[in-house]
Amino acid sequence: MNIESLKMFCHVVDEGSITKAAKLGFVSQPAVTRQIHQLEELYGALLFDRVDGKLKLSEAGKVLYPYAKEIIDYTERSFAAVHELTGRAETVLNVGTSLTIGEYLLPDILGSFSKIYPNIKFSITVRNTPTILTKLEHNDVDVALVEGAVGNKELITEKFADDELVLIVPANHRWTKKESISIIELPEEKMLWRETDSGTRQIVEDALSRLEILEQIRNSMELGSTQSIKSAVEAGLGISILPKLTVLRELKYGVLREVKIEGLQLVRDLWLVQKNHRFPKTGLNYFIEYIRGL
């Protein structure tokens, strides 16, 4: 079996067209078509159907796809293992992270880890949690670091850290003169939220709803990123509850201030997620053990 044909088959599935797969593989469209036909002859089944002029995976193609991804992944792992033994190649780990971890936590982790294992290199993918978990399931990343819920029970999930959610206000806000505020004081200020499907926002809203205060917060604004919220709070446009991980620098330099809320402590778990591989990728165990030791 030609491993390149399986790779091209996966490219066509992932990209949704032969044209895009050809560009990705730096080959001609006829070459892609030829490789797909070779696979179809080998398996004795059509792998794609054309529906309204578009390629659609056939039932046989749907069955083959996860096997093809696994074969490609293990083939690459075997080369990496042998090349490491013979000293012919360096290890590249593909790490997928959710947005907050990728932007605020991972850089320090990689900096410290690389001092211990300088020959291990990284390719980083930063997306939302569902996207990263899908990439892990499809072997597009070797390990995932996420802060959201992991629904797939076949994945190996373990907590590696936690992150507190804190109330932040401008440096000159009247609340900074207090040791803490009462929960009933929150509606006095404009609350700055992330978008409605944000995991952080859902945690905060659930907690405030249980305390019967959420409905009283009517003066609010929705912003599309954590950075935009921090800038808005700094400018005095409102207050917000954000992961402490994302505001450490601003708190350190006094740009923003943290205010305690009496009777409310919000902590979310950060997860290390991996697949159960018979032959783990070279260097992956070192990285996982390092994460566990944080």
Short mmCIF file of C-alpha atoms in Angstrom, two decimals:
data_model
loop_
_atom_site.label_atom_id
_atom_site.label_comp_id
_atom_site.label_asym_id
_atom_site.label_seq_id
_atom_site.Cartn_x
_atom_site.Cartn_y
_atom_site.Cartn_z
CA MET A 1 0.00 0.00 0.00
CA ASN A 2 1.26 3.48 -0.88
CA ILE A 3 1.21 5.65 2.24
CA GLU A 4 1.19 8.75 0.03
CA SER A 5 -2.14 7.68 -1.45
CA LEU A 6 -3.62 7.46 2.04
CA LYS A 7 -2.23 10.91 2.87
CA MET A 8 -3.77 12.35 -0.28
CA PHE A 9 -7.09 10.67 0.50
CA CYS A 10 -7.08 12.36 3.93
CA HIS A 11 -6.15 15.71 2.34
CA VAL A 12 -9.17 15.47 0.03
CA VAL A 13 -11.44 14.66 2.99
CA ASP A 14 -10.02 17.43 5.19
CA GLU A 15 -9.94 20.09 2.47
CA GLY A 16 -13.22 19.11 0.84
CA SER A 17 -11.94 19.17 -2.74
CA ILE A 18 -9.33 17.67 -5.04
CA THR A 19 -8.14 21.15 -6.06
CA LYS A 20 -7.31 22.19 -2.49
CA ALA A 21 -5.75 18.80 -1.74
CA ALA A 22 -3.51 19.13 -4.81
CA LYS A 23 -2.30 22.56 -3.68
CA LEU A 24 -1.64 21.26 -0.18
CA GLY A 25 0.33 18.30 -1.51
CA PHE A 26 2.13 20.31 -4.23
CA VAL A 27 0.92 17.95 -6.97
CA SER A 28 -1.43 18.19 -9.95
CA GLN A 29 -5.15 17.48 -9.76
CA PRO A 30 -4.83 14.46 -12.08
CA ALA A 31 -2.18 13.05 -9.73
CA VAL A 32 -4.61 13.32 -6.80
CA THR A 33 -7.38 11.69 -8.80
CA ARG A 34 -5.02 8.89 -9.81
CA GLN A 35 -4.07 8.17 -6.21
CA ILE A 36 -7.73 8.08 -5.14
CA HIS A 37 -8.51 5.65 -7.98
CA GLN A 38 -5.62 3.43 -6.89
CA LEU A 39 -7.07 3.25 -3.38
CA GLU A 40 -10.54 2.51 -4.75
CA GLU A 41 -9.12 -0.34 -6.83
CA LEU A 42 -7.23 -1.66 -3.82
CA TYR A 43 -10.29 -1.64 -1.55
CA GLY A 44 -12.77 -2.52 -4.27
CA ALA A 45 -15.13 0.33 -3.37
CA LEU A 46 -15.82 3.94 -4.26
CA LEU A 47 -14.49 6.30 -1.59
CA PHE A 48 -16.31 9.43 -2.78
CA ASP A 49 -19.67 10.26 -4.32
CA ARG A 50 -20.41 13.39 -6.31
CA VAL A 51 -23.49 15.21 -5.02
CA ASP A 52 -24.51 18.42 -6.80
CA GLY A 53 -21.02 18.70 -8.25
CA LYS A 54 -19.34 18.36 -4.85
CA LEU A 55 -17.31 15.50 -3.42
CA LYS A 56 -18.95 13.64 -0.55
CA LEU A 57 -17.48 10.71 1.36
CA SER A 58 -19.12 7.42 0.54
CA GLU A 59 -19.92 4.93 3.29
CA ALA A 60 -16.71 3.09 2.43
CA GLY A 61 -14.78 6.35 2.60
CA LYS A 62 -16.21 7.08 6.05
CA VAL A 63 -15.00 3.69 7.25
CA LEU A 64 -11.53 4.11 5.74
CA TYR A 65 -10.84 7.66 6.95
CA PRO A 66 -10.09 7.00 10.67
CA TYR A 67 -7.97 3.96 9.74
CA ALA A 68 -6.04 6.03 7.21
CA LYS A 69 -5.34 8.73 9.80
CA GLU A 70 -4.13 6.10 12.25
CA ILE A 71 -1.91 4.38 9.67
CA ILE A 72 -0.32 7.70 8.68
CA ASP A 73 0.18 8.68 12.30
CA TYR A 74 1.87 5.40 13.27
CA THR A 75 4.01 5.43 10.16
CA GLU A 76 5.32 8.89 11.08
CA ARG A 77 5.86 7.75 14.66
CA SER A 78 7.87 4.74 13.51
CA PHE A 79 10.18 6.92 11.40
CA ALA A 80 10.59 9.37 14.29
CA ALA A 81 11.47 6.57 16.72
CA VAL A 82 14.07 5.00 14.41
CA HIS A 83 15.53 8.37 13.43
CA GLU A 84 15.87 9.33 17.08
CA LEU A 85 17.74 6.09 17.74
CA THR A 86 20.11 6.69 14.83
CA GLY A 87 20.43 10.41 15.55
CA ARG A 88 19.12 11.38 12.13
CA ALA A 89 16.20 13.61 13.06
CA GLU A 90 14.77 15.83 15.78
CA THR A 91 11.41 15.27 17.41
CA VAL A 92 8.50 17.60 16.60
CA LEU A 93 5.51 17.44 18.94
CA ASN A 94 2.17 18.78 17.72
CA VAL A 95 0.45 20.43 20.69
CA GLY A 96 -3.12 21.70 20.53
CA THR A 97 -4.33 24.22 23.09
CA SER A 98 -7.46 26.19 23.78
CA LEU A 99 -7.24 29.96 23.47
CA THR A 100 -6.49 31.04 27.04
CA ILE A 101 -3.87 28.35 27.65
CA GLY A 102 -2.22 28.94 24.28
CA GLU A 103 -1.98 32.69 24.73
CA TYR A 104 -1.19 33.02 28.42
CA LEU A 105 0.19 29.76 29.86
CA LEU A 106 1.86 27.69 27.13
CA PRO A 107 4.68 30.12 26.20
CA ASP A 108 6.20 29.91 29.69
CA ILE A 109 5.76 26.13 29.73
CA LEU A 110 7.54 25.69 26.40
CA GLY A 111 10.31 28.08 27.41
CA SER A 112 11.10 26.11 30.57
CA PHE A 113 10.65 22.69 28.93
CA SER A 114 12.93 23.56 26.01
CA LYS A 115 15.79 24.35 28.39
CA ILE A 116 15.62 20.74 29.61
CA TYR A 117 14.89 19.07 26.23
CA PRO A 118 16.37 21.38 23.57
CA ASN A 119 16.12 18.74 20.81
CA ILE A 120 12.33 18.50 21.06
CA LYS A 121 10.60 21.05 18.82
CA PHE A 122 6.95 22.07 18.77
CA SER A 123 4.18 22.85 16.32
CA ILE A 124 1.39 24.67 18.17
CA THR A 125 -2.29 24.88 17.20
CA VAL A 126 -4.46 27.33 19.19
CA ARG A 127 -8.22 27.04 18.72
CA ASN A 128 -11.34 26.70 20.87
CA THR A 129 -11.69 23.53 22.94
CA PRO A 130 -14.09 21.58 20.65
CA THR A 131 -11.85 22.19 17.62
CA ILE A 132 -8.70 21.08 19.46
CA LEU A 133 -10.37 17.90 20.73
CA THR A 134 -11.52 17.06 17.20
CA LYS A 135 -7.95 17.52 15.96
CA LEU A 136 -6.74 15.19 18.72
CA GLU A 137 -9.30 12.56 17.75
CA HIS A 138 -8.10 12.81 14.11
CA ASN A 139 -4.40 12.62 15.13
CA ASP A 140 -3.73 16.16 13.88
CA VAL A 141 -2.25 16.98 17.30
CA ASP A 142 -0.37 14.66 19.67
CA VAL A 143 -1.70 16.09 22.93
CA ALA A 144 -4.23 18.74 23.96
CA LEU A 145 -4.29 21.29 26.77
CA VAL A 146 -7.80 22.68 27.22
CA GLU A 147 -9.99 24.40 29.81
CA GLY A 148 -13.39 23.26 28.57
CA ALA A 149 -15.39 20.09 29.11
CA VAL A 150 -14.18 16.87 27.44
CA GLY A 151 -17.12 14.73 26.37
CA ASN A 152 -15.30 11.90 24.59
CA LYS A 153 -14.83 9.17 27.20
CA GLU A 154 -12.29 7.36 25.01
CA LEU A 155 -9.81 10.20 25.49
CA ILE A 156 -7.45 10.11 28.47
CA THR A 157 -8.16 13.22 30.53
CA GLU A 158 -6.37 14.45 33.63
CA LYS A 159 -6.33 17.76 35.46
CA PHE A 160 -2.94 19.48 35.35
CA ALA A 161 -3.78 22.87 36.88
CA ASP A 162 -6.63 25.16 37.81
CA ASP A 163 -7.35 28.82 37.18
CA GLU A 164 -9.33 31.17 39.37
CA LEU A 165 -11.85 33.57 37.85
CA VAL A 166 -11.55 37.04 39.41
CA LEU A 167 -13.42 40.33 39.36
CA ILE A 168 -11.31 43.07 37.76
CA VAL A 169 -11.90 46.82 37.90
CA PRO A 170 -9.97 49.94 36.78
CA ALA A 171 -7.03 50.93 38.98
CA ASN A 172 -8.86 53.99 40.33
CA HIS A 173 -12.22 52.33 40.92
CA ARG A 174 -14.06 53.08 44.17
CA TRP A 175 -14.15 49.37 45.08
CA THR A 176 -10.36 49.18 45.34
CA LYS A 177 -10.62 50.92 48.71
CA LYS A 178 -12.55 47.93 50.10
CA GLU A 179 -11.22 44.52 51.14
CA SER A 180 -14.19 42.97 49.34
CA ILE A 181 -17.65 43.72 48.01
CA SER A 182 -21.00 42.07 48.53
CA ILE A 183 -22.48 40.09 45.64
CA ILE A 184 -25.48 42.44 45.63
CA GLU A 185 -23.19 45.32 44.63
CA LEU A 186 -22.36 43.80 41.22
CA PRO A 187 -25.45 45.20 39.42
CA GLU A 188 -24.29 48.73 40.29
CA GLU A 189 -21.67 48.57 37.54
CA LYS A 190 -21.71 47.73 33.83
CA MET A 191 -20.61 44.11 33.32
CA LEU A 192 -18.39 43.38 30.33
CA TRP A 193 -18.97 39.86 28.95
CA ARG A 194 -17.37 37.61 26.36
CA GLU A 195 -19.66 36.20 23.65
CA THR A 196 -22.57 34.00 24.77
CA ASP A 197 -20.87 30.68 23.89
CA SER A 198 -17.72 31.52 25.86
CA GLY A 199 -16.88 28.84 28.43
CA THR A 200 -15.72 31.45 30.94
CA ARG A 201 -18.95 33.41 30.60
CA GLN A 202 -21.03 30.26 31.10
CA ILE A 203 -19.20 29.46 34.35
CA VAL A 204 -19.77 33.00 35.68
CA GLU A 205 -23.40 33.17 34.60
CA ASP A 206 -24.19 29.79 36.16
CA ALA A 207 -22.68 30.90 39.48
CA LEU A 208 -24.46 34.27 39.50
CA SER A 209 -27.72 32.61 38.51
CA ARG A 210 -27.49 30.23 41.48
CA LEU A 211 -26.99 33.27 43.72
CA GLU A 212 -30.04 34.91 42.10
CA ILE A 213 -28.04 37.95 41.02
CA LEU A 214 -27.66 37.38 37.29
CA GLU A 215 -31.09 38.75 36.37
CA GLN A 216 -30.32 41.97 38.22
CA ILE A 217 -27.30 42.70 35.98
CA ARG A 218 -29.02 44.60 33.18
CA ASN A 219 -26.34 47.14 32.31
CA SER A 220 -23.84 45.14 30.25
CA MET A 221 -21.72 45.04 27.12
CA GLU A 222 -20.53 42.07 25.03
CA LEU A 223 -17.01 42.02 23.55
CA GLY A 224 -15.34 39.51 21.28
CA SER A 225 -12.02 38.86 23.02
CA THR A 226 -10.39 38.82 26.43
CA GLN A 227 -7.94 41.52 25.34
CA SER A 228 -10.76 43.86 24.31
CA ILE A 229 -12.44 43.35 27.68
CA LYS A 230 -9.21 44.14 29.56
CA SER A 231 -8.74 47.31 27.53
CA ALA A 232 -12.35 48.35 28.11
CA VAL A 233 -12.06 47.83 31.87
CA GLU A 234 -8.80 49.79 31.94
CA ALA A 235 -10.58 52.62 30.11
CA GLY A 236 -13.31 52.70 32.74
CA LEU A 237 -16.09 51.31 30.55
CA GLY A 238 -17.10 48.64 33.06
CA ILE A 239 -16.01 45.68 35.17
CA SER A 240 -15.57 42.02 34.30
CA ILE A 241 -14.89 38.55 35.71
CA LEU A 242 -12.01 36.90 33.84
CA PRO A 243 -9.56 34.01 34.32
CA LYS A 244 -6.79 35.24 36.58
CA LEU A 245 -4.33 33.63 34.15
CA THR A 246 -5.26 36.27 31.58
CA VAL A 247 -4.76 39.33 33.79
CA LEU A 248 -1.60 38.47 35.75
CA ARG A 249 0.49 41.07 33.92
CA GLU A 250 -2.08 43.85 34.34
CA LEU A 251 -2.48 43.06 38.03
CA LYS A 252 1.29 42.99 38.52
CA TYR A 253 1.76 46.46 37.06
CA GLY A 254 -1.36 47.94 38.66
CA VAL A 255 -3.16 48.63 35.39
CA LEU A 256 -6.13 46.63 36.68
CA ARG A 257 -7.14 45.71 40.23
CA GLU A 258 -8.68 42.54 41.59
CA VAL A 259 -11.63 42.87 43.96
CA LYS A 260 -12.84 39.97 46.10
CA ILE A 261 -16.54 39.09 46.09
CA GLU A 262 -17.87 37.86 49.44
CA GLY A 263 -19.12 34.26 49.25
CA LEU A 264 -18.08 33.74 45.64
CA GLN A 265 -15.02 31.82 44.52
CA LEU A 266 -14.85 30.56 40.95
CA VAL A 267 -12.21 28.05 39.88
CA ARG A 268 -12.06 26.14 36.60
CA ASP A 269 -9.96 23.07 35.83
CA LEU A 270 -7.32 22.90 33.09
CA TRP A 271 -7.06 19.52 31.35
CA LEU A 272 -4.31 17.48 29.74
CA VAL A 273 -5.92 15.26 27.10
CA GLN A 274 -4.36 12.48 25.03
CA LYS A 275 -5.31 9.40 23.02
CA ASN A 276 -4.44 5.89 24.10
CA HIS A 277 -1.62 5.12 21.66
CA ARG A 278 0.12 1.76 21.69
CA PHE A 279 3.30 3.50 20.53
CA PRO A 280 3.46 7.02 21.94
CA LYS A 281 5.26 9.57 19.81
CA THR A 282 8.92 10.04 20.61
CA GLY A 283 9.34 12.77 23.23
CA LEU A 284 5.64 12.92 24.11
CA ASN A 285 6.10 11.14 27.44
CA TYR A 286 8.74 13.69 28.47
CA PHE A 287 6.34 16.55 27.74
CA ILE A 288 3.42 14.90 29.53
CA GLU A 289 5.49 14.18 32.62
CA TYR A 290 6.68 17.77 32.64
CA ILE A 291 3.09 19.06 32.48
CA ARG A 292 2.11 16.74 35.33
CA GLY A 293 4.87 18.22 37.45
CA LEU A 294 3.73 21.83 37.11
#
